[in-house]
Amino acid sequence: MILVLVVFSRLLFRQSRAVVRIDSGAQRVPFDPNQPRGPDGKWIKTGGVFTAAVLATVVAAASGGDVVTSAGAGLDTATTKSVSDADTANSKKAARNGDRAKAWRRLALKEVGKEIKKDLRCAVQSFGQVQQYFLRHPCQKLDQLLFVVQDRNGNTIAGSVTWVKMPSAESAAQLRRLEDTYGSGDVTPFGTAVLEAGGFRFTGKHYRSRLDGKLAVIAETDPIKGRPSDAFLKQVADVADVLPPP
C-alpha cells in the first residue's frame, strides 16, 4: 500500500512539472485572430513553404474558384523587377541606334512578336480629346510599332510606340501635353492580333513621351502574362520611347 502511494505521488509530481513547463515555455506561439480557416472551418497552420498554397486554397474556397488554378496563380511569384540604371542606360543607347534586340537583352528580355504600320490616319487612329485635336491640327505622318517581349520566367509584356509628325514643333508640343494628360484620349494601336491576347487594351499607366522637333513620340506598356512590376513596365516604356521611327 505504501509502495502504491509513493508511485502515485511521483506520477502526480511529474504531471505537475510537465504542466508548468508547457505553460511557462518561451516558445509558445500566441493566438492569432487573423489566422486563416479552411473551407471546413478549422484553423489552418501557417508558416513554412506551403503558406502561399494554403492561402490560395482559402481564397479559392471563399470565392468559389478553382483551387488548382488559384493556387497556381498564388504561387506565381516570379516577377520581373526593375533593372539597374546602368542596364537601362545601355538599353536606351541600343534603342537609339535602332537595335531593339540588343536593347531588350540589356533588360533581360527577348522580343517574341512585332508589327509595324506606317502612314496611318491620325484622326481615325485616335479617340477623345486627342482625336479632336487632330481634326483641328492634322498630322503629317503617323507610324506605329506593336511589340511583345518576354523574360525567362514567362512574364510577357506588350508595348506600343507611336511616332507622330506634326506641321510644327509647337503643334507637336501641344499634342504631347494633351497625350500626357491621363484620360484625355490617345492614339490607339492599329490592332492587337500580334499580341495574341484577346480583349487586351493598353491602360496608359506605364507611359513615356518625348519631343524631337516636329516629332512627338508616345510609348506605353502593359502586361499580358505574369506580374512584372510597375517600375519595370515603365523602364521598358522608357527604352521603347527612344526608338527611331521605322
Coordinates of N, CA and C in Angstrom, one line a residue, residues 73-220:
A73 N -1.9 30.5 -59.5 CA -1.7 32.0 -59.6 C -1.0 32.5 -58.3
G74 N -1.4 31.9 -57.2 CA -0.8 32.4 -55.9 C 0.7 32.1 -55.8
L75 N 1.1 31.0 -56.4 CA 2.5 30.6 -56.3 C 3.3 31.2 -57.5
D76 N 2.7 31.9 -58.4 CA 3.4 32.5 -59.5 C 4.0 33.8 -59.0
T77 N 5.1 33.7 -58.3 CA 5.8 34.9 -57.7 C 7.0 35.3 -58.5
A78 N 7.2 34.7 -59.6 CA 8.4 35.1 -60.4 C 8.1 36.4 -61.1
T79 N 8.4 37.5 -60.6 CA 8.1 38.8 -61.1 C 9.3 39.5 -61.7
T80 N 9.1 40.2 -62.8 CA 10.2 40.9 -63.4 C 10.4 42.3 -62.6
K81 N 11.5 42.4 -61.9 CA 11.7 43.6 -61.2 C 12.5 44.6 -62.0
S82 N 12.6 45.8 -61.5 CA 13.3 46.9 -62.2 C 14.8 46.5 -62.3
V83 N 15.4 46.9 -63.4 CA 16.8 46.7 -63.5 C 17.6 47.9 -63.1
S84 N 19.0 47.8 -63.2 CA 19.8 48.9 -62.7 C 19.8 50.0 -63.7
D85 N 20.2 51.2 -63.2 CA 20.2 52.4 -64.1 C 21.2 52.2 -65.2
A86 N 22.3 51.5 -64.9 CA 23.3 51.2 -65.9 C 22.8 50.4 -67.1
D87 N 22.0 49.3 -66.7 CA 21.4 48.5 -67.7 C 20.4 49.2 -68.5
T88 N 19.6 50.1 -67.9 CA 18.6 50.9 -68.6 C 19.3 51.9 -69.5
A89 N 20.4 52.5 -69.1 CA 21.1 53.4 -69.9 C 21.7 52.7 -71.2
N90 N 22.3 51.5 -71.0 CA 22.8 50.8 -72.1 C 21.7 50.3 -73.0
S91 N 20.6 50.0 -72.5 CA 19.4 49.6 -73.3 C 18.9 50.7 -74.1
K92 N 18.8 51.9 -73.5 CA 18.4 53.1 -74.3 C 19.4 53.5 -75.4
K93 N 20.7 53.3 -75.1 CA 21.7 53.5 -76.1 C 21.5 52.6 -77.3
A94 N 21.2 51.4 -77.1 CA 21.0 50.4 -78.2 C 19.7 50.8 -78.9
A95 N 18.7 51.2 -78.2 CA 17.4 51.6 -78.8 C 17.5 52.8 -79.7
R96 N 18.3 53.8 -79.3 CA 18.5 55.0 -80.1 C 19.2 54.6 -81.4
N97 N 20.0 53.6 -81.4 CA 20.6 53.1 -82.6 C 19.7 52.2 -83.4
G98 N 18.5 51.9 -83.0 CA 17.6 51.1 -83.7 C 17.8 49.6 -83.5
D99 N 18.6 49.2 -82.5 CA 18.9 47.8 -82.3 C 18.0 47.3 -81.1
R100 N 16.8 46.9 -81.5 CA 15.8 46.5 -80.5 C 16.2 45.2 -79.8
A101 N 16.8 44.3 -80.5 CA 17.2 43.0 -79.9 C 18.2 43.2 -78.8
K102 N 19.2 44.1 -79.1 CA 20.2 44.4 -78.0 C 19.6 45.2 -76.9
A103 N 18.7 46.1 -77.2 CA 18.0 46.9 -76.2 C 17.3 46.0 -75.2
W104 N 16.5 45.0 -75.7 CA 15.8 44.1 -74.9 C 16.7 43.2 -74.1
R105 N 17.8 42.8 -74.7 CA 18.7 41.9 -74.0 C 19.3 42.6 -72.7
R106 N 19.5 43.9 -72.9 CA 20.0 44.6 -71.7 C 19.0 44.6 -70.6
L107 N 17.8 44.4 -70.9 CA 16.7 44.4 -69.8 C 16.3 42.9 -69.5
A108 N 17.2 42.0 -70.0 CA 16.9 40.5 -69.8 C 15.6 40.1 -70.4
L109 N 15.3 40.7 -71.6 CA 14.1 40.4 -72.3 C 14.4 39.9 -73.7
K110 N 13.4 39.3 -74.3 CA 13.5 38.8 -75.7 C 12.2 39.2 -76.5
E111 N 12.4 39.7 -77.7 CA 11.2 40.1 -78.5 C 10.7 38.8 -79.1
V112 N 9.4 38.6 -78.9 CA 8.8 37.4 -79.4 C 7.7 37.7 -80.4
G113 N 7.4 39.0 -80.7 CA 6.5 39.4 -81.7 C 6.5 40.9 -82.0
K114 N 6.2 41.3 -83.2 CA 6.2 42.7 -83.5 C 5.4 42.9 -84.8
E115 N 4.9 44.1 -85.0 CA 4.2 44.5 -86.2 C 4.4 46.0 -86.3
I116 N 4.7 46.5 -87.5 CA 4.8 47.9 -87.8 C 3.8 48.3 -88.9
K117 N 3.2 49.5 -88.7 CA 2.3 50.1 -89.7 C 2.7 51.5 -89.9
K118 N 2.8 51.9 -91.1 CA 3.2 53.3 -91.5 C 2.1 54.0 -92.1
D119 N 2.2 55.3 -92.1 CA 1.2 56.3 -92.8 C -0.2 56.0 -92.4
L120 N -0.4 55.9 -91.1 CA -1.8 55.7 -90.6 C -2.5 57.1 -90.5
R121 N -3.8 57.1 -90.5 CA -4.6 58.4 -90.4 C -4.8 58.7 -89.0
C122 N -4.3 59.9 -88.6 CA -4.3 60.3 -87.2 C -5.7 60.4 -86.6
A123 N -6.6 61.1 -87.3 CA -7.9 61.3 -86.7 C -8.7 60.0 -86.6
V124 N -8.4 59.1 -87.5 CA -9.1 57.8 -87.5 C -8.5 56.9 -86.4
Q125 N -7.2 57.0 -86.2 CA -6.4 56.2 -85.3 C -6.3 56.8 -83.9
S126 N -7.3 57.4 -83.4 CA -7.3 58.1 -82.1 C -8.7 58.3 -81.6
F127 N -8.8 58.8 -80.3 CA -10.1 59.0 -79.7 C -10.0 60.1 -78.7
G128 N -11.1 60.6 -78.2 CA -11.2 61.6 -77.2 C -10.7 62.9 -77.6
Q129 N -10.1 63.7 -76.7 CA -9.6 65.0 -77.0 C -8.4 65.0 -78.0
V130 N -7.7 63.9 -77.9 CA -6.6 63.7 -78.9 C -7.1 63.7 -80.3
Q131 N -8.2 63.0 -80.5 CA -8.8 62.9 -81.9 C -9.4 64.3 -82.3
Q132 N -10.0 65.0 -81.3 CA -10.5 66.4 -81.6 C -9.3 67.3 -82.0
Y133 N -8.2 67.1 -81.4 CA -7.0 67.9 -81.7 C -6.5 67.6 -83.1
F134 N -6.5 66.4 -83.5 CA -6.1 66.0 -84.9 C -7.1 66.6 -85.9
L135 N -8.3 66.6 -85.6 CA -9.3 67.2 -86.5 C -9.0 68.7 -86.8
R136 N -8.5 69.4 -85.8 CA -8.2 70.8 -85.9 C -6.8 71.0 -86.4
H137 N -5.9 70.0 -86.1 CA -4.5 70.1 -86.5 C -4.0 68.8 -87.1
P138 N -4.3 68.6 -88.3 CA -4.0 67.3 -89.0 C -2.5 67.0 -88.9
C139 N -2.1 65.8 -88.6 CA -0.7 65.4 -88.6 C -0.2 65.2 -90.0
Q140 N 1.1 65.2 -90.1 CA 1.7 64.9 -91.4 C 2.0 63.4 -91.6
K141 N 2.3 62.7 -90.5 CA 2.7 61.3 -90.7 C 2.4 60.6 -89.3
L142 N 2.0 59.4 -89.4 CA 1.8 58.6 -88.2 C 2.2 57.2 -88.4
D143 N 3.2 56.7 -87.7 CA 3.7 55.4 -87.8 C 3.6 54.7 -86.4
Q144 N 3.4 53.4 -86.4 CA 3.2 52.7 -85.1 C 4.0 51.4 -85.1
L145 N 4.4 51.0 -83.9 CA 5.1 49.7 -83.7 C 4.3 49.0 -82.5
L146 N 3.9 47.8 -82.7 CA 3.5 46.9 -81.6 C 4.5 45.9 -81.4
F147 N 4.9 45.6 -80.2 CA 5.9 44.6 -79.9 C 5.5 43.8 -78.7
V148 N 6.0 42.6 -78.6 CA 5.8 41.7 -77.4 C 7.2 41.2 -77.0
V149 N 7.5 41.4 -75.7 CA 8.8 40.9 -75.1 C 8.5 40.0 -74.0
Q150 N 9.4 39.1 -73.7 CA 9.2 38.1 -72.6 C 10.5 37.9 -71.9
D151 N 10.4 37.6 -70.6 CA 11.6 37.3 -69.8 C 11.7 35.8 -69.6
R152 N 12.7 35.3 -69.0 CA 13.0 33.9 -68.8 C 12.0 33.2 -67.9
N153 N 11.2 34.0 -67.1 CA 10.2 33.5 -66.2 C 8.9 33.4 -66.8
G154 N 8.8 33.8 -68.1 CA 7.5 33.7 -68.8 C 6.6 35.0 -68.7
N155 N 7.1 36.0 -67.9 CA 6.4 37.3 -67.9 C 6.4 37.9 -69.3
T156 N 5.2 38.3 -69.8 CA 5.1 38.7 -71.1 C 4.5 40.2 -71.1
I157 N 5.2 41.0 -71.9 CA 4.8 42.5 -71.9 C 4.5 42.9 -73.3
A158 N 3.4 43.6 -73.5 CA 3.0 44.2 -74.7 C 3.5 45.7 -74.7
G159 N 3.9 46.2 -75.9 CA 4.4 47.6 -75.9 C 3.9 48.2 -77.2
S160 N 3.7 49.5 -77.2 CA 3.3 50.3 -78.3 C 4.1 51.5 -78.4
V161 N 4.6 51.8 -79.6 CA 5.3 53.1 -79.9 C 4.7 53.8 -81.0
T162 N 4.4 55.1 -80.8 CA 3.7 55.9 -81.9 C 4.6 57.1 -82.2
W163 N 4.9 57.3 -83.4 CA 5.6 58.4 -83.9 C 4.7 59.3 -84.7
V164 N 4.5 60.5 -84.2 CA 3.5 61.5 -84.9 C 4.3 62.7 -85.3
K165 N 4.3 62.9 -86.6 CA 5.0 64.1 -87.1 C 3.9 65.2 -87.4
M166 N 4.1 66.3 -86.7 CA 3.1 67.4 -86.8 C 3.7 68.5 -87.7
P167 N 2.8 69.5 -88.1 CA 3.3 70.5 -89.0 C 4.4 71.4 -88.4
S168 N 4.4 71.5 -87.1 CA 5.3 72.4 -86.4 C 5.7 71.9 -85.1
A169 N 6.8 72.4 -84.6 CA 7.3 72.0 -83.2 C 6.3 72.4 -82.2
E170 N 5.6 73.5 -82.4 CA 4.6 74.0 -81.4 C 3.4 73.0 -81.4
S171 N 2.9 72.6 -82.6 CA 1.8 71.7 -82.6 C 2.1 70.3 -82.0
A172 N 3.4 69.9 -82.2 CA 3.8 68.7 -81.6 C 3.9 68.8 -80.1
A173 N 4.3 69.9 -79.6 CA 4.4 70.1 -78.1 C 3.0 70.1 -77.5
Q174 N 2.0 70.8 -78.2 CA 0.6 70.8 -77.8 C 0.0 69.4 -77.8
L175 N 0.4 68.6 -78.8 CA -0.1 67.2 -78.8 C 0.5 66.4 -77.6
R176 N 1.8 66.6 -77.4 CA 2.4 65.9 -76.3 C 1.7 66.2 -74.9
R177 N 1.5 67.5 -74.7 CA 0.8 67.9 -73.5 C -0.5 67.3 -73.3
L178 N -1.2 67.2 -74.4 CA -2.6 66.6 -74.4 C -2.4 65.1 -74.1
E179 N -1.5 64.4 -74.7 CA -1.3 63.0 -74.5 C -0.8 62.7 -73.1
D180 N 0.0 63.6 -72.5 CA 0.5 63.4 -71.2 C -0.6 63.6 -70.1
T181 N -1.8 64.1 -70.5 CA -2.9 64.2 -69.5 C -3.7 62.9 -69.5
Y182 N -3.7 62.2 -68.4 CA -4.4 60.9 -68.4 C -5.9 61.1 -68.5
G183 N -6.5 60.3 -69.4 CA -7.9 60.4 -69.6 C -8.3 61.3 -70.7
S184 N -7.3 61.9 -71.4 CA -7.7 62.9 -72.5 C -7.8 62.2 -73.8
G185 N -7.7 60.9 -73.9 CA -7.7 60.2 -75.1 C -6.3 59.7 -75.5
D186 N -6.2 59.1 -76.7 CA -4.9 58.5 -77.1 C -4.9 58.2 -78.6
V187 N -3.7 58.0 -79.1 CA -3.6 57.4 -80.4 C -3.7 55.9 -80.2
T188 N -4.7 55.2 -80.7 CA -4.9 53.8 -80.5 C -4.0 52.9 -81.3
P189 N -3.6 51.8 -80.8 CA -2.9 50.8 -81.6 C -3.7 50.4 -82.8
F190 N -3.0 50.1 -83.9 CA -3.7 49.8 -85.1 C -4.4 48.4 -85.0
G191 N -4.0 47.6 -84.1 CA -4.6 46.2 -83.9 C -3.8 45.4 -83.0
T192 N -4.4 44.5 -82.3 CA -3.7 43.8 -81.2 C -3.6 42.3 -81.6
A193 N -3.8 41.9 -82.8 CA -3.7 40.5 -83.2 C -2.4 39.9 -82.9
V194 N -1.3 40.8 -83.2 CA 0.0 40.3 -83.0 C 0.3 40.0 -81.5
L195 N -0.5 40.5 -80.6 CA -0.3 40.3 -79.2 C -0.8 38.9 -78.7
E196 N -1.7 38.4 -79.5 CA -2.3 37.1 -79.2 C -2.9 37.1 -77.8
A197 N -3.6 38.2 -77.5 CA -4.3 38.3 -76.2 C -5.6 38.9 -76.5
G198 N -6.6 38.1 -76.5 CA -8.0 38.5 -76.8 C -8.5 39.5 -75.7
G199 N -9.0 40.6 -76.2 CA -9.6 41.6 -75.3 C -8.6 42.5 -74.6
F200 N -7.3 42.4 -75.1 CA -6.3 43.2 -74.4 C -6.4 44.7 -74.8
R201 N -6.2 45.6 -73.8 CA -6.2 47.0 -74.1 C -5.1 47.7 -73.2
F202 N -4.4 48.7 -73.8 CA -3.4 49.4 -73.0 C -4.1 50.3 -72.0
T203 N -3.6 50.4 -70.9 CA -4.2 51.2 -69.8 C -3.7 52.6 -69.7
G204 N -2.5 52.9 -70.3 CA -1.9 54.2 -70.2 C -1.2 54.5 -68.9
K205 N -1.0 53.5 -68.1 CA -0.4 53.7 -66.7 C 1.1 53.6 -66.8
H206 N 1.6 52.9 -67.8 CA 3.1 52.7 -67.9 C 3.5 53.4 -69.3
Y207 N 3.7 54.7 -69.2 CA 3.7 55.6 -70.3 C 4.9 56.5 -70.3
R208 N 5.5 56.7 -71.5 CA 6.5 57.7 -71.7 C 6.3 58.5 -73.0
S209 N 6.8 59.7 -73.0 CA 6.7 60.5 -74.2 C 7.9 61.4 -74.4
R210 N 8.1 61.9 -75.6 CA 9.3 62.8 -75.8 C 9.0 63.6 -77.1
L211 N 9.7 64.7 -77.2 CA 9.6 65.5 -78.4 C 11.0 65.6 -79.1
D212 N 10.9 65.6 -80.4 CA 12.1 65.8 -81.3 C 11.7 66.7 -82.4
G213 N 11.7 68.0 -82.1 CA 11.3 68.9 -83.1 C 9.8 68.8 -83.4
K214 N 9.5 68.5 -84.7 CA 8.1 68.3 -85.1 C 7.5 66.9 -84.7
L215 N 8.4 66.1 -84.2 CA 8.0 64.7 -83.9 C 7.6 64.5 -82.4
A216 N 6.5 63.9 -82.2 CA 6.0 63.5 -80.9 C 6.0 62.0 -80.8
V217 N 6.7 61.5 -79.8 CA 6.8 60.0 -79.6 C 6.1 59.6 -78.3
I218 N 5.2 58.6 -78.5 CA 4.5 58.1 -77.3 C 4.7 56.6 -77.2
A219 N 5.1 56.1 -76.0 CA 5.3 54.7 -75.8 C 4.6 54.3 -74.5
E220 N 4.0 53.1 -74.6 CA 3.3 52.6 -73.4 C 3.4 51.1 -73.4

